[in-house]
Backbone as a printed PyTorch tensor [residue, N CA C, xyz], in Angstrom:
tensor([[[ -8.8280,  14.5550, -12.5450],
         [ -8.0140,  13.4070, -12.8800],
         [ -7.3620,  12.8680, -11.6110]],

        [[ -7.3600,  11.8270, -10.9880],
         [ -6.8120,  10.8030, -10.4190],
         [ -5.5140,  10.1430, -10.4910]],

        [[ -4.7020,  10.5590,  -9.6020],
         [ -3.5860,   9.6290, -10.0540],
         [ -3.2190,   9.2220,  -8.4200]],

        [[ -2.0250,   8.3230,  -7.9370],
         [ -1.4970,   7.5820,  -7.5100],
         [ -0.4260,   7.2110,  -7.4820]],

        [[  0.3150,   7.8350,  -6.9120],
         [  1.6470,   7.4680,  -6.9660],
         [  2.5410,   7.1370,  -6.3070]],

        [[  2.8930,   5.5580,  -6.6590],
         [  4.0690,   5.2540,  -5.4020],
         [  5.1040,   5.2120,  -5.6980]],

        [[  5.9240,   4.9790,  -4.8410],
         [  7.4180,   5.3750,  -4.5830],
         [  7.8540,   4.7220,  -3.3760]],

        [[  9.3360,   4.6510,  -3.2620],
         [ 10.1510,   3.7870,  -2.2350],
         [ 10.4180,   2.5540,  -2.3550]],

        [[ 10.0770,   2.2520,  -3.4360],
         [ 10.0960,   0.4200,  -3.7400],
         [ 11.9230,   0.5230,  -4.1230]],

        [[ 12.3630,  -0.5370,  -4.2090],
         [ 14.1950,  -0.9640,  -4.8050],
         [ 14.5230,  -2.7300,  -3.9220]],

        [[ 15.5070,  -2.7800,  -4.0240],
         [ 16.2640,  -3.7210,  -3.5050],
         [ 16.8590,  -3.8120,  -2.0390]],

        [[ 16.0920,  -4.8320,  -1.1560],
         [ 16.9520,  -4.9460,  -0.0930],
         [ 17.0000,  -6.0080,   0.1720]],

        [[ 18.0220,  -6.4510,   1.2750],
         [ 18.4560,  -7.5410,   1.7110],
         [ 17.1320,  -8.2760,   2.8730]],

        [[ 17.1980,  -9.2320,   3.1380],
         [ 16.2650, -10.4170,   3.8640],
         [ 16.8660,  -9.9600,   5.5230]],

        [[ 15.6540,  -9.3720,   5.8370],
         [ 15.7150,  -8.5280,   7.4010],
         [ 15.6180,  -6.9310,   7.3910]],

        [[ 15.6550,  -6.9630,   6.4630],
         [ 15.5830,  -5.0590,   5.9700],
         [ 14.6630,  -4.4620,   5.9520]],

        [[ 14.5130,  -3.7830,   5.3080],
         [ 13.6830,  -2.1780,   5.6970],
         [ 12.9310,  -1.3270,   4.8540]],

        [[ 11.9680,  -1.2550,   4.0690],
         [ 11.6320,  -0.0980,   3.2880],
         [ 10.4020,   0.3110,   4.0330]],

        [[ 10.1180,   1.9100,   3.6360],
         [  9.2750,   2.8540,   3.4540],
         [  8.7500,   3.1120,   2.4500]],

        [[  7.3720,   2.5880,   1.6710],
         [  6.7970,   2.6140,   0.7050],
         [  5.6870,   4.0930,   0.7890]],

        [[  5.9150,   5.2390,  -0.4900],
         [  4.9480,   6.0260,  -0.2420],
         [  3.6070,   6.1730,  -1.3930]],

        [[  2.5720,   6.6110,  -1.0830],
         [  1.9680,   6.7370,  -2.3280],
         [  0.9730,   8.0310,  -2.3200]],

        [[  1.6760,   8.9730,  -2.9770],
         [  0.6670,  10.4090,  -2.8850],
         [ -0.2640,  10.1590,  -4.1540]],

        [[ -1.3310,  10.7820,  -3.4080],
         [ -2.4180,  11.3750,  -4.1940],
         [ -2.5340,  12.5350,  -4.8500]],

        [[ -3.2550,  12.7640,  -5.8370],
         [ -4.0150,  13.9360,  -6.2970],
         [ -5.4620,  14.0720,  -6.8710]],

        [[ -6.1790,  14.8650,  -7.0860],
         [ -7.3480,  15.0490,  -7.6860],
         [ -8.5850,  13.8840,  -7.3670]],

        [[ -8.1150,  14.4910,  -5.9610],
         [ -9.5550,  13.2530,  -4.9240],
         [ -9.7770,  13.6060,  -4.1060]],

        [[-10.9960,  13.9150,  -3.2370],
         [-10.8190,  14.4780,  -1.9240],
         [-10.4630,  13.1860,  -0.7450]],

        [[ -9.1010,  13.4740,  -0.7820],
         [ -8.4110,  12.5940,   0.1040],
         [ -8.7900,  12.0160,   1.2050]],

        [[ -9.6610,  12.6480,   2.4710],
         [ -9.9340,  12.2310,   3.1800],
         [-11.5850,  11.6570,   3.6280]],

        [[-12.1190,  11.3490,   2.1100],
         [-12.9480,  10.7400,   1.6270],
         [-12.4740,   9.1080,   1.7620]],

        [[-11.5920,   8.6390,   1.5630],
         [-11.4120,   7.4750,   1.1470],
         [-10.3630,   6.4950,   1.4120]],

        [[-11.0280,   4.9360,   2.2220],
         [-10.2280,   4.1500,   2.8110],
         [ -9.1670,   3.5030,   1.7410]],

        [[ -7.7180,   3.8260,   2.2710],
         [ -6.5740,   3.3020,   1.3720],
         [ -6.4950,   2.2840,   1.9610]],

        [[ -5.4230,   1.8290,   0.6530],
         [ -4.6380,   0.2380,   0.8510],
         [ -3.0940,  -0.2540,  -0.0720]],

        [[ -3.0180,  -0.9710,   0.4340],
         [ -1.6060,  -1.4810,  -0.3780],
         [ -1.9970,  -3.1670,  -1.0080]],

        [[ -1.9520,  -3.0580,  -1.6270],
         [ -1.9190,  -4.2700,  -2.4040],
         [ -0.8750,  -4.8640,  -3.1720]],

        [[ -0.4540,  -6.4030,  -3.3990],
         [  0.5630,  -6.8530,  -3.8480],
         [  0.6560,  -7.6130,  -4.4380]],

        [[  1.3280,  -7.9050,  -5.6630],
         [  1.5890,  -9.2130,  -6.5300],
         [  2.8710,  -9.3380,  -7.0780]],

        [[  2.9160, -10.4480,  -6.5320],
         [  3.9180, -11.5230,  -7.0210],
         [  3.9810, -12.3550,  -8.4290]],

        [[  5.0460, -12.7190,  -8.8240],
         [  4.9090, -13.6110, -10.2710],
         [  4.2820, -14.7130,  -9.9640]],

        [[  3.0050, -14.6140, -11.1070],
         [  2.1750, -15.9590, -10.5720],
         [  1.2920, -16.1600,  -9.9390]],

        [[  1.2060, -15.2080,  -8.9100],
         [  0.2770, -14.8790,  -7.4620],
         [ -0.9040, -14.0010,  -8.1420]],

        [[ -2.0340, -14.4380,  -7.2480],
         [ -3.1420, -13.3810,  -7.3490],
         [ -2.4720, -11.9050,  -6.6620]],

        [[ -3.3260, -11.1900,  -6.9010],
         [ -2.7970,  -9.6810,  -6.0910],
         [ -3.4020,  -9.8910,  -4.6830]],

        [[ -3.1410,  -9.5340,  -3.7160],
         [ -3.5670,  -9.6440,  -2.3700],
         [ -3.1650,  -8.5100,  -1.3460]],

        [[ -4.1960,  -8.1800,  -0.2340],
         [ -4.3000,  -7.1940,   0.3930],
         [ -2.9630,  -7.8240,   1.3360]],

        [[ -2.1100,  -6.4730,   1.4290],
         [ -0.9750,  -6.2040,   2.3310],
         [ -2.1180,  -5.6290,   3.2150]],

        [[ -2.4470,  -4.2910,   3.4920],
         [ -2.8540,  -3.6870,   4.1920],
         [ -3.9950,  -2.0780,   4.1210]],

        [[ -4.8970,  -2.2570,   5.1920],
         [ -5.9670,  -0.8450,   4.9290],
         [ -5.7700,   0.1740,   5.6340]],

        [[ -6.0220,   0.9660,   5.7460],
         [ -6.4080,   1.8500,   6.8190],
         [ -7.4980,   2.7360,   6.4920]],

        [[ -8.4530,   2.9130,   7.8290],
         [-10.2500,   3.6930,   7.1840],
         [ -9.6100,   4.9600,   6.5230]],

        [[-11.0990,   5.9650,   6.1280],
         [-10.8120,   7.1840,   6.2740],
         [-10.0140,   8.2020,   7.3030]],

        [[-11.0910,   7.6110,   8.3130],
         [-10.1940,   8.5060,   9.3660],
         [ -9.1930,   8.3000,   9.7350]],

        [[ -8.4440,   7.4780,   9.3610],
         [ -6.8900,   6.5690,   9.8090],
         [ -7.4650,   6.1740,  11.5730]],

        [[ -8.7450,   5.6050,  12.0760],
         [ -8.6680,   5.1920,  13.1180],
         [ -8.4110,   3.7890,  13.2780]],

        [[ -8.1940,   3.4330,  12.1740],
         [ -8.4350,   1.5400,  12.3520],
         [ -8.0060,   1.2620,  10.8970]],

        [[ -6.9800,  -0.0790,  11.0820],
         [ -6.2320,  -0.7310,   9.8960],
         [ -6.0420,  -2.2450,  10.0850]],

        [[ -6.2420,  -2.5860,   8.6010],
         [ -6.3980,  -3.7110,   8.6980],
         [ -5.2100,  -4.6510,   7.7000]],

        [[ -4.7340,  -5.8810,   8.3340],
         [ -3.3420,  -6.3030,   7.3740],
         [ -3.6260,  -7.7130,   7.2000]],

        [[ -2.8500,  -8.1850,   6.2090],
         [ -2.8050,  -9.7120,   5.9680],
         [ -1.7870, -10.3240,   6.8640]],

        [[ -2.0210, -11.2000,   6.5620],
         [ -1.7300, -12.2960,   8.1640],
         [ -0.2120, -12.2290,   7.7950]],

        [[  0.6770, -12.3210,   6.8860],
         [  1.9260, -12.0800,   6.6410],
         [  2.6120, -10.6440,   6.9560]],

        [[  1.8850,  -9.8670,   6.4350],
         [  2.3010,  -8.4470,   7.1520],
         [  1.9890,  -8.1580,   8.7880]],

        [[  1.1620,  -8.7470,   9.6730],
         [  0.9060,  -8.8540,  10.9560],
         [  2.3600,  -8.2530,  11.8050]],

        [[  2.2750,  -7.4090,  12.4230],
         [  3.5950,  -7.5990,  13.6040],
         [  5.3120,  -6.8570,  12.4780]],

        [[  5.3030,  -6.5280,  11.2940],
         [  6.2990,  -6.3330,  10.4520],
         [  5.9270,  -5.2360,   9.6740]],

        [[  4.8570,  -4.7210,   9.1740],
         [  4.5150,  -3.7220,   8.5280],
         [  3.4220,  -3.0090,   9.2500]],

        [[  3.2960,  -1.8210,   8.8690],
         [  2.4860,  -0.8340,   9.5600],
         [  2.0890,   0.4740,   8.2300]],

        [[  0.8740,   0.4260,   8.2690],
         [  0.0760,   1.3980,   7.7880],
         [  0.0210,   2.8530,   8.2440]],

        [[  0.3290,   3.7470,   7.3520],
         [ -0.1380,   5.0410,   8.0990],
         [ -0.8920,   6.0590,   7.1130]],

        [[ -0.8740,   7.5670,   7.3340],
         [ -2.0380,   8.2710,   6.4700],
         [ -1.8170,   9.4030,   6.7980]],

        [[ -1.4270,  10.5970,   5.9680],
         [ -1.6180,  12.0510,   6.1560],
         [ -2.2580,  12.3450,   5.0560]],

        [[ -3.5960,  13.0020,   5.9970],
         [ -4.4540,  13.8040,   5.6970],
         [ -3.8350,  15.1120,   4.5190]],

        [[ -3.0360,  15.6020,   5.3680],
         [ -2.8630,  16.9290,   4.4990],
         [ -1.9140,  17.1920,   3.2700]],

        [[ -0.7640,  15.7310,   3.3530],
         [ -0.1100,  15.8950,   2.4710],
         [ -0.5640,  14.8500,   1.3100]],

        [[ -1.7650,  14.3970,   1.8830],
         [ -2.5390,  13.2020,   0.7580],
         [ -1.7080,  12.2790,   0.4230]],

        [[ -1.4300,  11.3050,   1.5930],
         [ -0.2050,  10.5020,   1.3530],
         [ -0.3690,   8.9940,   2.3190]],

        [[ -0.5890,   8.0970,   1.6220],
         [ -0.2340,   7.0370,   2.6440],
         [  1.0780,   6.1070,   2.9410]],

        [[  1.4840,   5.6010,   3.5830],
         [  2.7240,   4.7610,   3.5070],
         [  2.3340,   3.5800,   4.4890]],

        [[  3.7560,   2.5520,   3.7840],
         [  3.8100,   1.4020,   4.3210],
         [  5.3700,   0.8930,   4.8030]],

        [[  5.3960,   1.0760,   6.1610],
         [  6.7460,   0.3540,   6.6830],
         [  6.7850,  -1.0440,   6.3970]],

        [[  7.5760,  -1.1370,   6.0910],
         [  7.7820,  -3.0870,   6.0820],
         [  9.5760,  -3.2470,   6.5790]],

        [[  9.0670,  -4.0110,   7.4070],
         [ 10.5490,  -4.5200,   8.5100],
         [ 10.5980,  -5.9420,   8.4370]],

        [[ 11.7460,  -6.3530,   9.1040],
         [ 11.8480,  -7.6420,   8.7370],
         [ 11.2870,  -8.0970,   7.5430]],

        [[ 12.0250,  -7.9450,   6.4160],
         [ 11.5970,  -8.1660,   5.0870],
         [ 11.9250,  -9.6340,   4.7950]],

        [[ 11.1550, -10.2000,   3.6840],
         [ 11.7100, -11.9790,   4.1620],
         [ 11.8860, -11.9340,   1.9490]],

        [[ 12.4600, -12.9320,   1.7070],
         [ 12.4570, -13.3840,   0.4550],
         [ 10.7160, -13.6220,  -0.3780]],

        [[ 10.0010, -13.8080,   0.1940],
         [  8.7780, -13.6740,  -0.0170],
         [  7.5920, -12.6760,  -0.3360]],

        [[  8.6050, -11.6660,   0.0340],
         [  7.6610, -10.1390,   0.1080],
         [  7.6620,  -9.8190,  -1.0280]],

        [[  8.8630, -10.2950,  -1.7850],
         [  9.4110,  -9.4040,  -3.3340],
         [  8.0070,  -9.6900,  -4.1010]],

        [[  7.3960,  -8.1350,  -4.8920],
         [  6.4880,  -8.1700,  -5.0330],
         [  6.2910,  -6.7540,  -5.8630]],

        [[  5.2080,  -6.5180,  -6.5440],
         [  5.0860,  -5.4900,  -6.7410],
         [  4.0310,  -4.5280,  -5.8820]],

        [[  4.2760,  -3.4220,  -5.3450],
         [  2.9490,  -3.1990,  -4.7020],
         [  2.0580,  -1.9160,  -5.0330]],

        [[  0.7480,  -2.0260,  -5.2510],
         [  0.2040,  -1.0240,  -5.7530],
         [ -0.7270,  -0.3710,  -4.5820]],

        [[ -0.8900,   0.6380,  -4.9600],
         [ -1.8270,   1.7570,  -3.7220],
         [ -3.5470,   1.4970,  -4.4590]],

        [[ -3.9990,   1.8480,  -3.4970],
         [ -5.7410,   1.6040,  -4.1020],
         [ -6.4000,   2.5030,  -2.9300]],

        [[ -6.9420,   3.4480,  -3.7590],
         [ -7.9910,   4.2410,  -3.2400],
         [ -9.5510,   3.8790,  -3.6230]],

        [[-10.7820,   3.9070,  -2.5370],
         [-12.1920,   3.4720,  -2.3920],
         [-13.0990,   4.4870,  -1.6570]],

        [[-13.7980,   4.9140,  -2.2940],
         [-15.0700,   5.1410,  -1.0100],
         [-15.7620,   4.0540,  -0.6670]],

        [[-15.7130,   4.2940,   0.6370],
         [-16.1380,   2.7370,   1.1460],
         [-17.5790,   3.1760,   1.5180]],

        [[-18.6170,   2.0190,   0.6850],
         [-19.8360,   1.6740,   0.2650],
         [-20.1350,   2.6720,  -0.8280]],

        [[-19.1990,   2.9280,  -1.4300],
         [-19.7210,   3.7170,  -2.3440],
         [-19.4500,   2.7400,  -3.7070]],

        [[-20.0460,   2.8230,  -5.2780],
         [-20.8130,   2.2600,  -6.1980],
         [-19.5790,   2.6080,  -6.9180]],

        [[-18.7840,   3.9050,  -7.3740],
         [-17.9380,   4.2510,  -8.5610],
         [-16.3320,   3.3600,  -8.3260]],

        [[-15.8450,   3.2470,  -9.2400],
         [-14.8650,   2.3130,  -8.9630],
         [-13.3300,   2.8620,  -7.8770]],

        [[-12.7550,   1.8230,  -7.3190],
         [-11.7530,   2.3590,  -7.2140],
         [-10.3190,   3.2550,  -8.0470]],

        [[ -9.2300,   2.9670,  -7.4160],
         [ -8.1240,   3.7440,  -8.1120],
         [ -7.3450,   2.9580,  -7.9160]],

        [[ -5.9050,   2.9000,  -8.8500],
         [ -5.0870,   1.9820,  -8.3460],
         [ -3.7180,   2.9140,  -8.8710]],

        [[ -2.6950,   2.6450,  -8.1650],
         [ -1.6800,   3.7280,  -8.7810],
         [ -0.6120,   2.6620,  -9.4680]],

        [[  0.5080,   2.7800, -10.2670],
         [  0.7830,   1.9720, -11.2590],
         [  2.1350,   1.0680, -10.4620]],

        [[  2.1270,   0.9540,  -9.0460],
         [  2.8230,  -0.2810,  -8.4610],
         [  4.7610,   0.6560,  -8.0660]],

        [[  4.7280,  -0.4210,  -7.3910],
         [  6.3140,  -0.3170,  -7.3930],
         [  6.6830,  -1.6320,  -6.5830]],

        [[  7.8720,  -2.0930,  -7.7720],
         [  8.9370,  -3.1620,  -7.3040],
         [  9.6790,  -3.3470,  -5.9840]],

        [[  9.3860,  -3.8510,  -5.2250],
         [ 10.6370,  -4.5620,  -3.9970],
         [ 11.0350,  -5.6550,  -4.0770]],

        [[ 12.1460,  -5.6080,  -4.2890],
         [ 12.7320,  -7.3770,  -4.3550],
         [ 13.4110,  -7.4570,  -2.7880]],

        [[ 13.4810,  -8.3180,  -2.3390],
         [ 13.8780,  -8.7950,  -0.9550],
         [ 15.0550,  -9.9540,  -1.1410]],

        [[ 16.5150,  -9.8910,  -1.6930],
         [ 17.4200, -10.4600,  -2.0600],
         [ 18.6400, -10.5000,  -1.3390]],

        [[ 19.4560, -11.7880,  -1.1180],
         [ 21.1700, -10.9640,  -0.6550],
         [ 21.7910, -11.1270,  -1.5950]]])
């Protein structure tokens, strides 16, 4: 069984700060390129950010560029997402998504977490 779970999402102010986490279980973890994904009210869902298997190379949307950063432990089966300089725009929900990349069976998605970006 598969699950996904994030955490660190809440309320902050416009210039602020969270640490978004999302552990895994029952996957061989370092099988498979993560991501963060996000939706807004209204909005399609859209890629925040990737990083491969090997955590050698990550990839972000042009809004997260230069403000958020991707990372990946292997051993504690865990990825996270810094996001700095937070703007009124970010508020969003964001979900984790696990893939084997070129592989046929579907992804994973873990069930989101809220950041609102408010003063």
């Amino acid at each position: 069984q598969v699950q996904l779970v994030e955490s660190g999402g809440g309320l902050v102010q416009p210039g602020g700060s969270l640490r978004l986490s999302c552990a895994a279980s029952g996957l061989m973890f370092s099988r498979y390129v993560m991501s963060w994904y996000r939706q807004a009210p209204g909005k399609e869902r859209e890629l925040v950010a990737t990083i491969t298997s090997s955590g050698s190379s990550s990839n972000y949307g042009d809004f997260a560029k230069g403000r958020f950063t991707i990372s990946r432990d292997d051993v504690k089966k865990t990825i996270y997402l810094q996001m700095n300089s937070l703007k009124p725009e970010d508020t969003a929900v964001y979900y984790c998504n696990a893939k084997i990349p070129g592989g046929l069976v579907p992804s994973y998605w873990g069930q989101g977490t809220q950041v609102t970006v408010s003063s």
